[in-house]
């Protein structure tokens, strides 16, 4: 080999390694997050008890990801090369102990024209897909201010509920919390007409983490309708609705305060203090 050939071989090897690194990176990371919006999600049950969850929407150019905020914080610590194993464990425990945990991760992917929803019915993790814009919106002329932004009103029906949303034309993105999307501005506030469910923006800021596919092992792919029906039924009595034959191992972990977490086949069973009020009825 002369020097020219060696240089060419090195260049090819270098390029191949770069291509592999890129493809590995792309597998996990879908898009750079340009902005993040934190939302308070409030749900009021039939006894007029209101639970407040903290959630976050990562906003990229062509996709978005909505998830529970403690899960996002845990991901942030995991992604930081300077995090100690103690830090990682602390945030994982915080995520596990969170009894008000929003257990859906919703990825909106505009180029693919679909949404992917990741959720759980212990002892299994599930994923289903639906079309990118599941709601037909009627746009109104009223305005209101949410989180410091002037917003316009839109109404639509989804999942057996009628929804009112307020979106900010000043923030030029078509995304919003949960499954709300397809409007000419970021959805800042959304609530159903019975005032049971309410998503309200509390902080809008620059993006910090890339938007990534959830790293969930042994995921079961299912149809949306089937999942909603099974999830709502399961949550009526979580302990009683797990088939005993599906349990291969059950672990109860206690933290320093004596608070326990139940894991069934490695999947957490969350017992909600005030019961479950479904977001989707159908």
Tab-separated table of C-alpha atoms in Angstrom:
chain	number	residue	atom	x	y	z
A	1	UNK	CA	0.000	0.000	0.000
A	2	UNK	CA	1.244	3.496	-0.699
A	3	UNK	CA	0.444	6.456	1.574
A	4	UNK	CA	-2.407	7.569	-0.674
A	5	UNK	CA	-4.171	4.190	-0.363
A	6	UNK	CA	-3.614	4.062	3.416
A	7	UNK	CA	-5.084	7.566	3.765
A	8	UNK	CA	-8.099	6.507	1.703
A	9	UNK	CA	-8.638	3.340	3.829
A	10	UNK	CA	-8.403	5.420	7.046
A	11	UNK	CA	-10.895	7.890	5.619
A	12	UNK	CA	-13.352	5.077	4.743
A	13	UNK	CA	-12.976	3.524	8.224
A	14	UNK	CA	-13.470	6.940	9.852
A	15	UNK	CA	-16.591	7.589	7.763
A	16	UNK	CA	-18.019	4.119	8.554
A	17	UNK	CA	-17.494	4.689	12.300
A	18	UNK	CA	-19.169	8.109	12.024
A	19	UNK	CA	-22.136	6.570	10.158
A	20	UNK	CA	-22.549	3.862	12.836
A	21	UNK	CA	-22.381	6.467	15.617
A	22	UNK	CA	-24.966	8.598	13.814
A	23	UNK	CA	-27.358	5.680	13.294
A	24	UNK	CA	-27.046	4.657	16.971
A	25	UNK	CA	-27.690	8.233	17.995
A	26	UNK	CA	-30.701	8.501	15.685
A	27	UNK	CA	-32.163	5.314	17.119
A	28	UNK	CA	-32.503	6.932	20.530
A	29	UNK	CA	-32.834	10.602	19.605
A	30	UNK	CA	-35.620	11.694	17.255
A	31	UNK	CA	-35.033	15.419	17.229
A	32	UNK	CA	-33.446	18.312	19.037
A	33	UNK	CA	-35.873	19.912	21.469
A	34	UNK	CA	-36.181	23.631	20.704
A	35	UNK	CA	-38.522	24.489	23.570
A	36	UNK	CA	-40.086	22.914	26.661
A	37	UNK	CA	-43.404	23.767	28.232
A	38	UNK	CA	-44.348	22.592	31.720
A	39	UNK	CA	-48.051	21.981	32.362
A	40	UNK	CA	-50.052	21.395	35.491
A	41	UNK	CA	-52.510	18.621	34.780
A	42	UNK	CA	-55.442	18.705	37.200
A	43	UNK	CA	-58.056	15.980	37.440
A	44	UNK	CA	-61.130	16.281	39.665
A	45	UNK	CA	-62.896	13.065	40.654
A	46	UNK	CA	-66.582	12.407	41.402
A	47	UNK	CA	-65.993	13.322	45.090
A	48	UNK	CA	-64.663	16.749	44.012
A	49	UNK	CA	-61.090	15.862	45.027
A	50	UNK	CA	-58.523	17.430	42.680
A	51	UNK	CA	-55.150	15.803	42.005
A	52	UNK	CA	-52.384	17.894	40.427
A	53	UNK	CA	-49.742	16.282	38.219
A	54	UNK	CA	-46.688	18.061	36.760
A	55	UNK	CA	-46.002	17.222	33.109
A	56	UNK	CA	-43.711	18.476	30.347
A	57	UNK	CA	-43.928	18.895	26.570
A	58	UNK	CA	-40.691	18.817	24.578
A	59	UNK	CA	-41.161	20.725	21.332
A	60	UNK	CA	-39.025	20.025	18.261
A	61	UNK	CA	-39.398	21.257	14.706
A	62	UNK	CA	-41.335	18.204	13.471
A	63	UNK	CA	-42.103	16.195	16.591
A	64	UNK	CA	-42.933	16.557	20.261
A	65	UNK	CA	-42.945	14.406	23.376
A	66	UNK	CA	-45.277	14.769	26.371
A	67	UNK	CA	-44.512	12.964	29.631
A	68	UNK	CA	-44.548	13.095	33.408
A	69	UNK	CA	-42.071	15.642	34.772
A	70	UNK	CA	-40.420	13.287	37.309
A	71	UNK	CA	-39.718	10.815	34.461
A	72	UNK	CA	-38.200	13.689	32.450
A	73	UNK	CA	-36.001	14.724	35.412
A	74	UNK	CA	-34.848	11.127	35.802
A	75	UNK	CA	-33.956	11.046	32.062
A	76	UNK	CA	-32.037	14.358	32.447
A	77	UNK	CA	-29.920	12.971	35.285
A	78	UNK	CA	-29.309	9.743	33.308
A	79	UNK	CA	-28.202	11.734	30.250
A	80	UNK	CA	-25.742	13.858	32.243
A	81	UNK	CA	-22.249	12.256	32.119
A	82	UNK	CA	-21.394	13.968	35.430
A	83	UNK	CA	-24.271	12.336	37.352
A	84	UNK	CA	-23.242	9.962	40.118
A	85	UNK	CA	-24.956	6.575	40.552
A	86	UNK	CA	-26.429	7.983	43.810
A	87	UNK	CA	-28.000	10.889	41.887
A	88	UNK	CA	-29.436	8.502	39.287
A	89	UNK	CA	-30.879	6.231	42.001
A	90	UNK	CA	-32.336	9.221	43.894
A	91	UNK	CA	-34.253	10.422	40.826
A	92	UNK	CA	-35.390	6.901	39.916
A	93	UNK	CA	-36.776	6.492	43.442
A	94	UNK	CA	-38.493	9.886	43.193
A	95	UNK	CA	-40.140	8.728	39.957
A	96	UNK	CA	-41.229	5.446	41.580
A	97	UNK	CA	-42.598	7.126	44.717
A	98	UNK	CA	-44.638	9.652	42.738
A	99	UNK	CA	-48.238	8.533	43.334
A	100	UNK	CA	-49.438	11.336	41.025
A	101	UNK	CA	-47.527	10.090	37.990
A	102	UNK	CA	-48.872	10.748	34.476
A	103	UNK	CA	-48.404	7.287	32.994
A	104	UNK	CA	-48.685	8.134	29.296
A	105	UNK	CA	-45.833	9.265	27.074
A	106	UNK	CA	-47.188	10.767	23.846
A	107	UNK	CA	-44.907	11.232	20.838
A	108	UNK	CA	-46.345	13.378	18.061
A	109	UNK	CA	-44.562	12.882	14.744
A	110	UNK	CA	-45.747	15.262	12.036
A	111	UNK	CA	-43.688	13.866	9.080
A	112	UNK	CA	-45.003	10.347	9.776
A	113	UNK	CA	-48.524	11.708	10.283
A	114	UNK	CA	-49.004	9.729	13.493
A	115	UNK	CA	-48.823	9.708	17.263
A	116	UNK	CA	-47.293	6.942	19.356
A	117	UNK	CA	-48.687	6.527	22.855
A	118	UNK	CA	-46.750	4.547	25.480
A	119	UNK	CA	-48.604	3.503	28.620
A	120	UNK	CA	-48.932	0.667	31.099
A	121	UNK	CA	-51.382	-1.940	32.364
A	122	UNK	CA	-49.321	-3.988	34.859
A	123	UNK	CA	-47.635	-6.368	34.373
A	124	UNK	CA	-47.127	-5.127	30.770
A	125	UNK	CA	-46.015	-1.981	28.961
A	126	UNK	CA	-48.021	-1.058	25.856
A	127	UNK	CA	-47.759	1.132	22.784
A	128	UNK	CA	-50.407	2.108	20.248
A	129	UNK	CA	-50.481	4.465	17.280
A	130	UNK	CA	-53.144	6.786	15.941
A	131	UNK	CA	-53.300	9.502	13.322
A	132	UNK	CA	-51.438	12.751	14.012
A	133	UNK	CA	-54.517	14.992	14.194
A	134	UNK	CA	-57.235	13.048	15.970
A	135	UNK	CA	-59.330	16.182	16.699
A	136	UNK	CA	-61.306	18.332	14.228
A	137	UNK	CA	-61.075	21.873	15.617
A	138	UNK	CA	-63.546	24.752	15.388
A	139	UNK	CA	-61.678	28.037	15.752
A	140	UNK	CA	-63.178	30.912	17.751
A	141	UNK	CA	-62.384	34.644	17.928
A	142	UNK	CA	-62.197	35.059	21.714
A	143	UNK	CA	-58.819	35.790	23.311
A	144	UNK	CA	-57.384	35.189	26.782
A	145	UNK	CA	-53.915	35.330	28.368
A	146	UNK	CA	-52.281	32.106	29.581
A	147	UNK	CA	-48.758	31.957	31.054
A	148	UNK	CA	-48.129	35.492	29.728
A	149	UNK	CA	-49.161	34.719	26.109
A	150	UNK	CA	-52.250	36.021	24.305
A	151	UNK	CA	-54.227	32.950	23.223
A	152	UNK	CA	-57.133	32.160	20.907
A	153	UNK	CA	-59.891	29.646	21.525
A	154	UNK	CA	-60.692	26.387	19.736
A	155	UNK	CA	-63.144	23.571	20.491
A	156	UNK	CA	-63.250	19.916	19.501
A	157	UNK	CA	-64.352	16.428	20.567
A	158	UNK	CA	-62.125	13.495	21.399
A	159	UNK	CA	-62.265	10.328	23.472
A	160	UNK	CA	-65.896	10.856	24.466
A	161	UNK	CA	-65.292	14.363	25.839
A	162	UNK	CA	-65.793	17.894	24.488
A	163	UNK	CA	-62.624	19.987	24.778
A	164	UNK	CA	-61.955	23.716	24.913
A	165	UNK	CA	-58.362	24.782	24.217
A	166	UNK	CA	-56.491	28.072	24.126
A	167	UNK	CA	-53.491	28.295	21.790
A	168	UNK	CA	-50.783	30.956	21.384
A	169	UNK	CA	-50.320	32.106	17.746
A	170	UNK	CA	-47.160	33.893	18.971
A	171	UNK	CA	-45.493	30.475	19.482
A	172	UNK	CA	-45.465	29.014	15.960
A	173	UNK	CA	-45.768	25.303	16.601
A	174	UNK	CA	-48.652	22.940	15.936
A	175	UNK	CA	-48.103	20.857	19.103
A	176	UNK	CA	-49.662	20.830	22.565
A	177	UNK	CA	-49.911	18.788	25.758
A	178	UNK	CA	-51.128	15.190	25.674
A	179	UNK	CA	-52.773	14.563	22.242
A	180	UNK	CA	-53.747	18.155	21.455
A	181	UNK	CA	-52.226	19.354	18.164
A	182	UNK	CA	-52.997	20.706	14.712
A	183	UNK	CA	-53.611	24.351	15.686
A	184	UNK	CA	-51.729	27.445	14.451
A	185	UNK	CA	-49.891	27.925	17.758
A	186	UNK	CA	-48.869	26.083	20.929
A	187	UNK	CA	-51.788	24.822	23.047
A	188	UNK	CA	-51.345	26.569	26.426
A	189	UNK	CA	-54.590	25.551	28.148
A	190	UNK	CA	-57.028	22.683	27.566
A	191	UNK	CA	-60.022	21.520	29.608
A	192	UNK	CA	-63.127	19.447	29.022
A	193	UNK	CA	-66.589	21.006	29.267
A	194	UNK	CA	-67.311	19.154	32.528
A	195	UNK	CA	-64.168	20.640	34.116
A	196	UNK	CA	-62.838	17.211	35.088
A	197	UNK	CA	-59.498	17.387	33.225
A	198	UNK	CA	-57.374	20.514	32.816
A	199	UNK	CA	-53.897	21.058	31.312
A	200	UNK	CA	-52.431	24.522	31.949
A	201	UNK	CA	-49.004	25.864	30.909
A	202	UNK	CA	-46.982	27.177	33.855
A	203	UNK	CA	-43.476	27.578	32.332
A	204	UNK	CA	-42.277	28.024	28.754
A	205	UNK	CA	-38.510	27.781	28.221
A	206	UNK	CA	-35.665	26.760	25.890
A	207	UNK	CA	-35.196	23.014	25.256
A	208	UNK	CA	-32.685	21.112	27.393
A	209	UNK	CA	-32.790	17.424	26.308
A	210	UNK	CA	-33.151	15.837	22.853
A	211	UNK	CA	-36.523	14.240	22.080
A	212	UNK	CA	-35.961	10.487	22.362
A	213	UNK	CA	-37.906	7.272	21.903
A	214	UNK	CA	-38.869	5.827	25.315
A	215	UNK	CA	-36.488	3.037	26.277
A	216	UNK	CA	-39.023	0.399	27.358
A	217	UNK	CA	-38.254	-3.335	27.222
A	218	UNK	CA	-40.763	-6.020	26.109
A	219	UNK	CA	-43.339	-3.532	24.849
A	220	UNK	CA	-46.674	-4.910	23.615
A	221	UNK	CA	-48.192	-3.239	20.524
A	222	UNK	CA	-51.974	-2.918	20.672
A	223	UNK	CA	-54.927	-1.117	19.044
A	224	UNK	CA	-56.019	2.140	20.668
A	225	UNK	CA	-59.672	1.169	21.303
A	226	UNK	CA	-58.684	-2.105	22.912
A	227	UNK	CA	-56.100	-0.414	25.135
A	228	UNK	CA	-58.470	2.354	26.366
A	229	UNK	CA	-61.134	-0.208	27.272
A	230	UNK	CA	-58.661	-2.486	29.091
A	231	UNK	CA	-56.921	0.412	30.885
A	232	UNK	CA	-60.156	1.946	32.197
A	233	UNK	CA	-61.378	-1.460	33.370
A	234	UNK	CA	-58.044	-2.320	35.016
A	235	UNK	CA	-57.852	0.968	36.946
A	236	UNK	CA	-61.227	0.346	38.634
A	237	UNK	CA	-59.442	-2.196	40.859
A	238	UNK	CA	-55.710	-2.506	40.035
A	239	UNK	CA	-54.852	-5.081	42.702
A	240	UNK	CA	-57.848	-7.277	41.847
A	241	UNK	CA	-57.510	-7.034	38.077
A	242	UNK	CA	-54.038	-8.534	37.648
A	243	UNK	CA	-54.459	-12.173	36.589
A	244	UNK	CA	-52.496	-14.242	39.165
A	245	UNK	CA	-51.124	-16.478	36.387
A	246	UNK	CA	-49.456	-13.439	34.749
A	247	UNK	CA	-47.297	-12.783	37.839
A	248	UNK	CA	-43.857	-14.357	37.695
A	249	UNK	CA	-42.349	-12.124	40.394
A	250	UNK	CA	-43.607	-9.481	42.810
A	251	UNK	CA	-41.236	-7.114	44.633
A	252	UNK	CA	-42.071	-4.521	47.283
A	253	UNK	CA	-39.379	-1.866	47.650
A	254	UNK	CA	-39.359	0.510	50.608
A	255	UNK	CA	-37.562	3.845	50.757
A	256	UNK	CA	-35.998	5.454	53.849
A	257	UNK	CA	-39.432	6.809	54.886
A	258	UNK	CA	-41.016	3.357	54.735
A	259	UNK	CA	-43.017	4.218	51.616
A	260	UNK	CA	-43.422	1.149	49.405
A	261	UNK	CA	-43.412	0.584	45.649
A	262	UNK	CA	-44.839	-2.605	44.127
A	263	UNK	CA	-43.158	-4.092	41.063
A	264	UNK	CA	-44.846	-6.905	39.154
A	265	UNK	CA	-42.509	-8.661	36.695
A	266	UNK	CA	-40.382	-5.480	36.946
A	267	UNK	CA	-43.320	-3.198	35.998
A	268	UNK	CA	-44.515	-0.746	38.623
A	269	UNK	CA	-48.056	-0.977	39.967
A	270	UNK	CA	-49.137	2.533	40.992
A	271	UNK	CA	-51.968	2.704	43.511
A	272	UNK	CA	-53.642	6.094	43.135
A	273	UNK	CA	-54.695	7.620	46.477
A	274	UNK	CA	-57.876	9.171	45.009
A	275	UNK	CA	-58.692	6.565	42.382
A	276	UNK	CA	-58.552	6.862	38.596
A	277	UNK	CA	-60.587	9.245	36.456
A	278	UNK	CA	-60.106	8.328	32.766
A	279	UNK	CA	-59.053	10.981	30.270
A	280	UNK	CA	-60.657	8.983	27.469
A	281	UNK	CA	-64.060	7.373	27.872
A	282	UNK	CA	-64.017	5.726	24.447
